[in-house]
mmCIF file of C-alpha atoms in Angstrom:
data_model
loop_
_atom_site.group_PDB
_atom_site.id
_atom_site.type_symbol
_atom_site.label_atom_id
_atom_site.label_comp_id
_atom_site.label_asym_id
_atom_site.label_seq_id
_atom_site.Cartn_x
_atom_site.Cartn_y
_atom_site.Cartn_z
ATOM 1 C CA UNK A 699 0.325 14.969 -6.369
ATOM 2 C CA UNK A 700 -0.396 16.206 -9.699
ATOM 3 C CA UNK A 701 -1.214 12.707 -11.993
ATOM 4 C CA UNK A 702 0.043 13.986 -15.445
ATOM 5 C CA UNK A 703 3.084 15.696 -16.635
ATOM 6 C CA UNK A 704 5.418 14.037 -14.787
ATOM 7 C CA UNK A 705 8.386 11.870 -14.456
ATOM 8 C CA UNK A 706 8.052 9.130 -12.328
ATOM 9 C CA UNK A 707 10.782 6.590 -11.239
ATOM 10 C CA UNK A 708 10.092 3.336 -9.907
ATOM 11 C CA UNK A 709 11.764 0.623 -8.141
ATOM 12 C CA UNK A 710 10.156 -2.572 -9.251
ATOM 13 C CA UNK A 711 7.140 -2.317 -12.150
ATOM 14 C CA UNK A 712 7.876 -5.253 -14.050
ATOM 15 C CA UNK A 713 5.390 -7.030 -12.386
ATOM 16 C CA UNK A 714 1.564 -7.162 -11.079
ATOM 17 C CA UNK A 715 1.108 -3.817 -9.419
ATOM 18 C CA UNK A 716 3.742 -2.043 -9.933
ATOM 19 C CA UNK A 717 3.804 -2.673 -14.094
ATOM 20 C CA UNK A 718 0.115 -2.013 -13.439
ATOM 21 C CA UNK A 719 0.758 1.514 -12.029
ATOM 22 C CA UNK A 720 3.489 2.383 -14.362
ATOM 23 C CA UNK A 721 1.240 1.900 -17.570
ATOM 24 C CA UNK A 722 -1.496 4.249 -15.829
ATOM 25 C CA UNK A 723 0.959 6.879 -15.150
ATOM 26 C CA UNK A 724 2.161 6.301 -18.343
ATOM 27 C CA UNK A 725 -1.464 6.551 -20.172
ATOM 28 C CA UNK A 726 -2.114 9.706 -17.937
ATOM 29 C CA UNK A 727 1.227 11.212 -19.840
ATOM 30 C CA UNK A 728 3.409 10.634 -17.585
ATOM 31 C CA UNK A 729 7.024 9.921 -18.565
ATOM 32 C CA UNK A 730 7.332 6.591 -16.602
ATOM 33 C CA UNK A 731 10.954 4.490 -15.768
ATOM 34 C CA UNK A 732 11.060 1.582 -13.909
ATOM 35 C CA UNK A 733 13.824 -0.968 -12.705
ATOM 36 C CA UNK A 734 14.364 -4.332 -11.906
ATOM 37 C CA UNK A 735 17.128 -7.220 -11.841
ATOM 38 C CA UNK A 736 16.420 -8.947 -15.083
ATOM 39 C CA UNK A 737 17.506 -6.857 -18.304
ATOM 40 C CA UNK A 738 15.971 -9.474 -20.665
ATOM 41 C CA UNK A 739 12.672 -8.172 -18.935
ATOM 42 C CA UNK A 740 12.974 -4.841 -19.275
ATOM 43 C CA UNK A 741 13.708 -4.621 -22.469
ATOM 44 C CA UNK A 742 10.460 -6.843 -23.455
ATOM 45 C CA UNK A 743 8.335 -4.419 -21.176
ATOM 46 C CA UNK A 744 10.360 -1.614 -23.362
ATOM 47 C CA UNK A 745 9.214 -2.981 -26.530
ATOM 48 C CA UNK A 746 5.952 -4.118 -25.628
ATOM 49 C CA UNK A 747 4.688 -0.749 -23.676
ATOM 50 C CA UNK A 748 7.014 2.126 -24.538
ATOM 51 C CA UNK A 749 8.260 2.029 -20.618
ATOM 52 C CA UNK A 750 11.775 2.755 -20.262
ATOM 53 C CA UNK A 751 13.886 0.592 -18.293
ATOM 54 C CA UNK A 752 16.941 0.218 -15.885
ATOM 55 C CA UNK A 753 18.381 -2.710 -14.378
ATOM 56 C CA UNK A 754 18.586 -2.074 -10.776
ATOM 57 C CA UNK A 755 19.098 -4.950 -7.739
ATOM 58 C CA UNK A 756 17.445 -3.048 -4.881
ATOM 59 C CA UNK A 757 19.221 -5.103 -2.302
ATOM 60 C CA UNK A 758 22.678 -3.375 -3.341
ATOM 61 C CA UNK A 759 23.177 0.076 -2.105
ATOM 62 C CA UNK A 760 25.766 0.468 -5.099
ATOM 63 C CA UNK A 761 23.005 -0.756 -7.813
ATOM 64 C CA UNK A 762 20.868 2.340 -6.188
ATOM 65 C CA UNK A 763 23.739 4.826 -6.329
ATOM 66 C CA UNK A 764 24.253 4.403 -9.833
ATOM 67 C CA UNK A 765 20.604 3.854 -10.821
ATOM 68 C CA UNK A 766 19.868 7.777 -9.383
ATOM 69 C CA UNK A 767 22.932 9.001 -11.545
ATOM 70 C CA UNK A 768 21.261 7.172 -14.280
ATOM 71 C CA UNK A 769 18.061 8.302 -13.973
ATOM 72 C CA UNK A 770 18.753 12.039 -13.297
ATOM 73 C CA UNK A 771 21.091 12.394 -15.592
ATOM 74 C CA UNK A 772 19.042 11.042 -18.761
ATOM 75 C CA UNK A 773 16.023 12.327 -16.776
ATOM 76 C CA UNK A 774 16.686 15.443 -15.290
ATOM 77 C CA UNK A 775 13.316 16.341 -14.676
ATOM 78 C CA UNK A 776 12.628 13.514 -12.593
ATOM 79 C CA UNK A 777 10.250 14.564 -10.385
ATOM 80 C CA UNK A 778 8.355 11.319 -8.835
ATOM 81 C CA UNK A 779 9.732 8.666 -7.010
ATOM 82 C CA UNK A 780 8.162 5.239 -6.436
ATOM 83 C CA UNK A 781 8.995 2.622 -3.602
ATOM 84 C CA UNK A 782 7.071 -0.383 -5.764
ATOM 85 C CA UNK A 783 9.600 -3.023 -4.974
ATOM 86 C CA UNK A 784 9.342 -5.631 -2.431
ATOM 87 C CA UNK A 785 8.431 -9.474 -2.163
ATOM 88 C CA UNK A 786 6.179 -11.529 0.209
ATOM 89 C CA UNK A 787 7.171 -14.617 1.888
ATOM 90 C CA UNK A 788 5.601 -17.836 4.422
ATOM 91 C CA UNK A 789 8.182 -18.326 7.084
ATOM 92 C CA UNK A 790 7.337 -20.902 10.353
ATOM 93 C CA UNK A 791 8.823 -19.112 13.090
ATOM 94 C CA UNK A 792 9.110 -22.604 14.804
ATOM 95 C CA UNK A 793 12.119 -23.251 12.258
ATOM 96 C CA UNK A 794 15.699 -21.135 12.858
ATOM 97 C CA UNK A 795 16.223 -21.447 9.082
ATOM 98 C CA UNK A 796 13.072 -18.581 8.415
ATOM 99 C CA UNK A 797 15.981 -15.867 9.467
ATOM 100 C CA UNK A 798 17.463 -16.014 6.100
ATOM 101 C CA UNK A 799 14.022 -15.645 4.612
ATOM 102 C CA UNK A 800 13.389 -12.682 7.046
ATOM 103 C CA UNK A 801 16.910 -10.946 6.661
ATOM 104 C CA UNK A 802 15.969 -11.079 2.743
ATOM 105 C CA UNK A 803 12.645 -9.089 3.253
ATOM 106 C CA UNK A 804 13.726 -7.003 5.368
ATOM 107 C CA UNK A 805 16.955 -6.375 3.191
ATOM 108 C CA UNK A 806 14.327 -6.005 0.046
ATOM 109 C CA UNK A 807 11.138 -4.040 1.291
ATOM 110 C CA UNK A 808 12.775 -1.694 4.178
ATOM 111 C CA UNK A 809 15.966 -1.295 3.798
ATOM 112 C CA UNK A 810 15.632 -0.559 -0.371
ATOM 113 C CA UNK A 811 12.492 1.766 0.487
ATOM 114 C CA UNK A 812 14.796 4.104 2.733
ATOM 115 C CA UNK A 813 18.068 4.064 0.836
ATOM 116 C CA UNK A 814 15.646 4.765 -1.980
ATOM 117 C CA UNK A 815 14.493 7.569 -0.543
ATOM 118 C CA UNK A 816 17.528 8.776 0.952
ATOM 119 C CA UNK A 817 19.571 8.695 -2.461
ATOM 120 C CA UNK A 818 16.498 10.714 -4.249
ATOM 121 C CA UNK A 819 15.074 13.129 -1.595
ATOM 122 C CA UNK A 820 18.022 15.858 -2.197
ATOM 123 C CA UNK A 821 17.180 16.005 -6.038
ATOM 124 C CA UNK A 822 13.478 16.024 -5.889
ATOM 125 C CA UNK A 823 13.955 18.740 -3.455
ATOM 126 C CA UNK A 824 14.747 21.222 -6.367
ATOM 127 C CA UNK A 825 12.266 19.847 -8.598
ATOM 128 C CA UNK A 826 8.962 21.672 -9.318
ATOM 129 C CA UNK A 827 5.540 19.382 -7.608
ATOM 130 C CA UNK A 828 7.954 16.760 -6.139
ATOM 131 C CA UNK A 829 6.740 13.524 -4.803
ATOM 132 C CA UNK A 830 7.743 10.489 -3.256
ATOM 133 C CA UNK A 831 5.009 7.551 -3.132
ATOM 134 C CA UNK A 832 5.915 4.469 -0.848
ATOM 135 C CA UNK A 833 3.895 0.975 -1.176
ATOM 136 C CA UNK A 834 2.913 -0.572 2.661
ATOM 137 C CA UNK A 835 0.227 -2.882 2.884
ATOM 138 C CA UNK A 836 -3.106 -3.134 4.755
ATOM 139 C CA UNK A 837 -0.969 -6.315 6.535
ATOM 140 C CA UNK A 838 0.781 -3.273 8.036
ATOM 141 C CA UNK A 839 -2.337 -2.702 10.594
ATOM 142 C CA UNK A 840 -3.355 -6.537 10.687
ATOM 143 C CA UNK A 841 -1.001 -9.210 10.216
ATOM 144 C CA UNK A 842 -1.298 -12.266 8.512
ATOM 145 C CA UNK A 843 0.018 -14.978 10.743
ATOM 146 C CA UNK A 844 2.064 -16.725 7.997
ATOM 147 C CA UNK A 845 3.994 -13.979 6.474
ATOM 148 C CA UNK A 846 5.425 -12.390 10.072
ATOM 149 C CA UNK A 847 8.781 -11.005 8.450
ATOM 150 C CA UNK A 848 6.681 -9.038 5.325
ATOM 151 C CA UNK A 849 3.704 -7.377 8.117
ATOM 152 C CA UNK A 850 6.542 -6.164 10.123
ATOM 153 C CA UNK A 851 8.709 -4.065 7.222
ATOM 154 C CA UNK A 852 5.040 -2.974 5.783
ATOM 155 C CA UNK A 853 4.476 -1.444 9.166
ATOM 156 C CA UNK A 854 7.665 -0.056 9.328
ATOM 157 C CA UNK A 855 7.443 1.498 6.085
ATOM 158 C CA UNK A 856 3.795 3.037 7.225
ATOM 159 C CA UNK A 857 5.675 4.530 10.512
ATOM 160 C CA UNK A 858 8.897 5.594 8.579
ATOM 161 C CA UNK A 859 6.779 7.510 5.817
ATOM 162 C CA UNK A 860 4.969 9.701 8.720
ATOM 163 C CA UNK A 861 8.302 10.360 9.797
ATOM 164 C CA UNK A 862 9.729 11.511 6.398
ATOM 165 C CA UNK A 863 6.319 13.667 6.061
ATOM 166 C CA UNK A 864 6.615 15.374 9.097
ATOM 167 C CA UNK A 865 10.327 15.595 8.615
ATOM 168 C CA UNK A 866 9.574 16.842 5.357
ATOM 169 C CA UNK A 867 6.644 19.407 6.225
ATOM 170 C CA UNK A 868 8.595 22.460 5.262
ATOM 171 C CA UNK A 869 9.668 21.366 1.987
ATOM 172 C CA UNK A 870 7.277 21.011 -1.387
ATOM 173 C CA UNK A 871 7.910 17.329 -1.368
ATOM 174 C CA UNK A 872 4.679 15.412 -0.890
ATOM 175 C CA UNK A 873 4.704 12.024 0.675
ATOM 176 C CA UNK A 874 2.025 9.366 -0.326
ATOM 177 C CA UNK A 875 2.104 6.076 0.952
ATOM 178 C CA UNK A 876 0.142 3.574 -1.099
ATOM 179 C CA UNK A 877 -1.719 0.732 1.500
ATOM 180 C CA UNK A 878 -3.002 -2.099 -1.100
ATOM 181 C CA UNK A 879 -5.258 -4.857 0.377
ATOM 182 C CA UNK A 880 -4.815 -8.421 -0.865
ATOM 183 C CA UNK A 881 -4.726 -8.296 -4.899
ATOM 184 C CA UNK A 882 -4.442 -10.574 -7.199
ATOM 185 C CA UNK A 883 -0.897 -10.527 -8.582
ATOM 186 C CA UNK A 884 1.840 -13.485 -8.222
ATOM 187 C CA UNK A 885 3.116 -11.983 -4.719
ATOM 188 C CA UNK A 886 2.315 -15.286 -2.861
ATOM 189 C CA UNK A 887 0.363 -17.266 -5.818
ATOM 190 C CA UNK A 888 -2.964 -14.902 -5.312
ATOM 191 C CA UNK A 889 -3.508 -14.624 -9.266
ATOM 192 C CA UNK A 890 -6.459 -16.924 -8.851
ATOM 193 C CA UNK A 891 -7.799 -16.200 -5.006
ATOM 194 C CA UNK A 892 -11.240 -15.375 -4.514
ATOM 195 C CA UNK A 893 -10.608 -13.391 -1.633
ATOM 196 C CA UNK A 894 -7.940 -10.972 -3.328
ATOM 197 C CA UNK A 895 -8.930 -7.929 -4.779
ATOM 198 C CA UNK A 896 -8.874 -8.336 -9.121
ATOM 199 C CA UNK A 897 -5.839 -6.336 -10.240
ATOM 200 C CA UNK A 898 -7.591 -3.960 -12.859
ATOM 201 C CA UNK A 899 -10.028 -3.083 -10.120
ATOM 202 C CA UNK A 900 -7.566 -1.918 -7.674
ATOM 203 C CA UNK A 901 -5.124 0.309 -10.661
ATOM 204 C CA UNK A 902 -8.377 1.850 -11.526
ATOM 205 C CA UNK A 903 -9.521 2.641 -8.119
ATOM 206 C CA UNK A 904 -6.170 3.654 -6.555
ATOM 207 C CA UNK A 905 -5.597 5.922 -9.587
ATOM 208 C CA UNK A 906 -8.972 7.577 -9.301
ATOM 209 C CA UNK A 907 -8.210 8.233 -5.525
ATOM 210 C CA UNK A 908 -5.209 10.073 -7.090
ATOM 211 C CA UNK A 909 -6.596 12.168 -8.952
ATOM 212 C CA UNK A 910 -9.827 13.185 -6.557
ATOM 213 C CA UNK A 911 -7.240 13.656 -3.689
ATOM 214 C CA UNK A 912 -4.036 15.413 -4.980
ATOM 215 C CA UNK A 913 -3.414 16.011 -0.992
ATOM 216 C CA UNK A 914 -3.876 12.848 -0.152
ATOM 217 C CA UNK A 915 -1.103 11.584 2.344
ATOM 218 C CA UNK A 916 -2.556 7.700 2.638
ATOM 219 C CA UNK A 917 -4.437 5.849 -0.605
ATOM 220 C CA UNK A 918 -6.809 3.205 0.288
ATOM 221 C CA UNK A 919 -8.905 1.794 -1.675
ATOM 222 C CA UNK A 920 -12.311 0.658 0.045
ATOM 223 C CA UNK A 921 -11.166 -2.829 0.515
ATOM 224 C CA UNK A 922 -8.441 -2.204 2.609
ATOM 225 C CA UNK A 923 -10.529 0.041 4.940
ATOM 226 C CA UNK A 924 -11.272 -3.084 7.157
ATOM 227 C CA UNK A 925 -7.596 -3.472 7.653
ATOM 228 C CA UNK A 926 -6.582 -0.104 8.188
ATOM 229 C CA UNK A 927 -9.232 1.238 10.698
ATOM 230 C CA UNK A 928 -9.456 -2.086 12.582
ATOM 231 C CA UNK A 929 -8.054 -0.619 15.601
ATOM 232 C CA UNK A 930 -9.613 2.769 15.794
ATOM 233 C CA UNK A 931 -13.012 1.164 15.122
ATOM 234 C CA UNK A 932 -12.304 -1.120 18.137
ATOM 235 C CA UNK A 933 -12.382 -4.416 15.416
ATOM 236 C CA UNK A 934 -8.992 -5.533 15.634
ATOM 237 C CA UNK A 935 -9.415 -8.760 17.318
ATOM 238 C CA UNK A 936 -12.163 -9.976 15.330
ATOM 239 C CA UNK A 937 -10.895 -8.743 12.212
ATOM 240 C CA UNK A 938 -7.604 -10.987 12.970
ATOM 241 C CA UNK A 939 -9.280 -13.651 13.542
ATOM 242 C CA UNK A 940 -11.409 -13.331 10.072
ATOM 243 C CA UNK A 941 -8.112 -12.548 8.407
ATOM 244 C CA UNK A 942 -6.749 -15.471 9.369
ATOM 245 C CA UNK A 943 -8.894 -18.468 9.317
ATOM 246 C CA UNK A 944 -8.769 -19.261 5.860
ATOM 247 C CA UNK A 945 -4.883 -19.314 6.360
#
């Protein structure tokens, strides 16, 4: 993926990584759009960093429908498409009433990332250094115990984006899936934690990693590493256990 020149669309970005990400691209001269539910928001985000806006409620397939008519039509040279949305939640699976929380997640982080990309992938086909960048997690290759429902549609995301790149292997559409560690961002109260990576730490590393790897098909920033090779290293057991005592 080429970092500058381009036109980048983004579901989510009004918030901790995502806005993070869409000022880079922006600062790297990148034409940069994102979306969310509040309007109110987006227009203070507008004013405040010159980053367009479009109100867009990723659990409704019709919000998504017209937010790509939208956004190729007063963008037609989109050429970027980012799967930033999603939220993070406890559930006790000892309690029935989780399933509401889990249908929610699922509704939010899966089901948005692939009618995302399936309402965007025949437009970017015909667009010059086309990309699509979805957002898993490292929670995708170790799970945290108390968020079962959001490790589960991160790992699905990781398997469905090999898919689409394989799928997608005789096309010029690149597909980059983004694998953050823990950072600190409101996505479960970890502004303050220790543990969690800082926020301007991560943009700045995962943006470098951008730019050194244009071929990149998986971005991970060192402290994710743990996460992501536990099993190949053999680790995975102690690693879960480390992950999760402090929870």
């Amino acid at each position: 993926m080429k970092t500058t020149g381009n036109t980048i669309f983004m579901t989510g970005g009004t918030s901790g990584i995502g806005l993070g990400l869409a000022r880079k691209f922006r600062d790297l001269g990148n034409t940069v759009i994102i979306s969310g539910r509040r309007k109110d928001l987006l227009d203070r985000i507008a004013a405040e960093d010159g980053i367009e806006g479009i109100v867009l409620d990723v659990a409704d397939p019709e919000s998504i429908t017209v937010a790509v008519e939208t956004v190729t039509t007063t963008h037609p040279d989109l050429n970027v498409v980012v799967t930033m949305a999603g939220i993070m939640r406890v559930e006790d699976l000892h309690d029935p009433a989780h399933l509401a929380t889990s249908e929610e997640i699922i509704a939010i982080n899966l089901l948005d990332t692939i009618r995302t990309i399936t309402a965007f992938t025949p437009y970017l086909l015909k667009q010059p250094d086309p990309a699509i960048l979805t957002v898993s997690s490292g929670l995708a290759f170790v799970p945290l115990v108390i968020t079962p429902t959001y490790n589960a549609t991160k790992a699905a995301v990781h398997s469905y984006t090999q898919s689409l790149r394989r799928q997608l292997a005789d096309t010029p559409l690149q597909v980059i899936e983004v694998v953050p560690p823990a950072v600190r961002t409101a996505l479960l109260n970890q502004e303050n934690d220790e543990r969690a990576m800082p926020l301007d730490d991560y943009l700045t590393e995962t943006v470098a990693l951008l730019q050194q790897q244009p071929d990149a098909e998986e971005i991970l920033v060192d402290r994710v590493r743990f996460l992501r090779d536990a099993e190949r290293e053999n680790r995975y057991d102690q690693v879960i256990q480390v992950l999760n005592s402090a929870h």
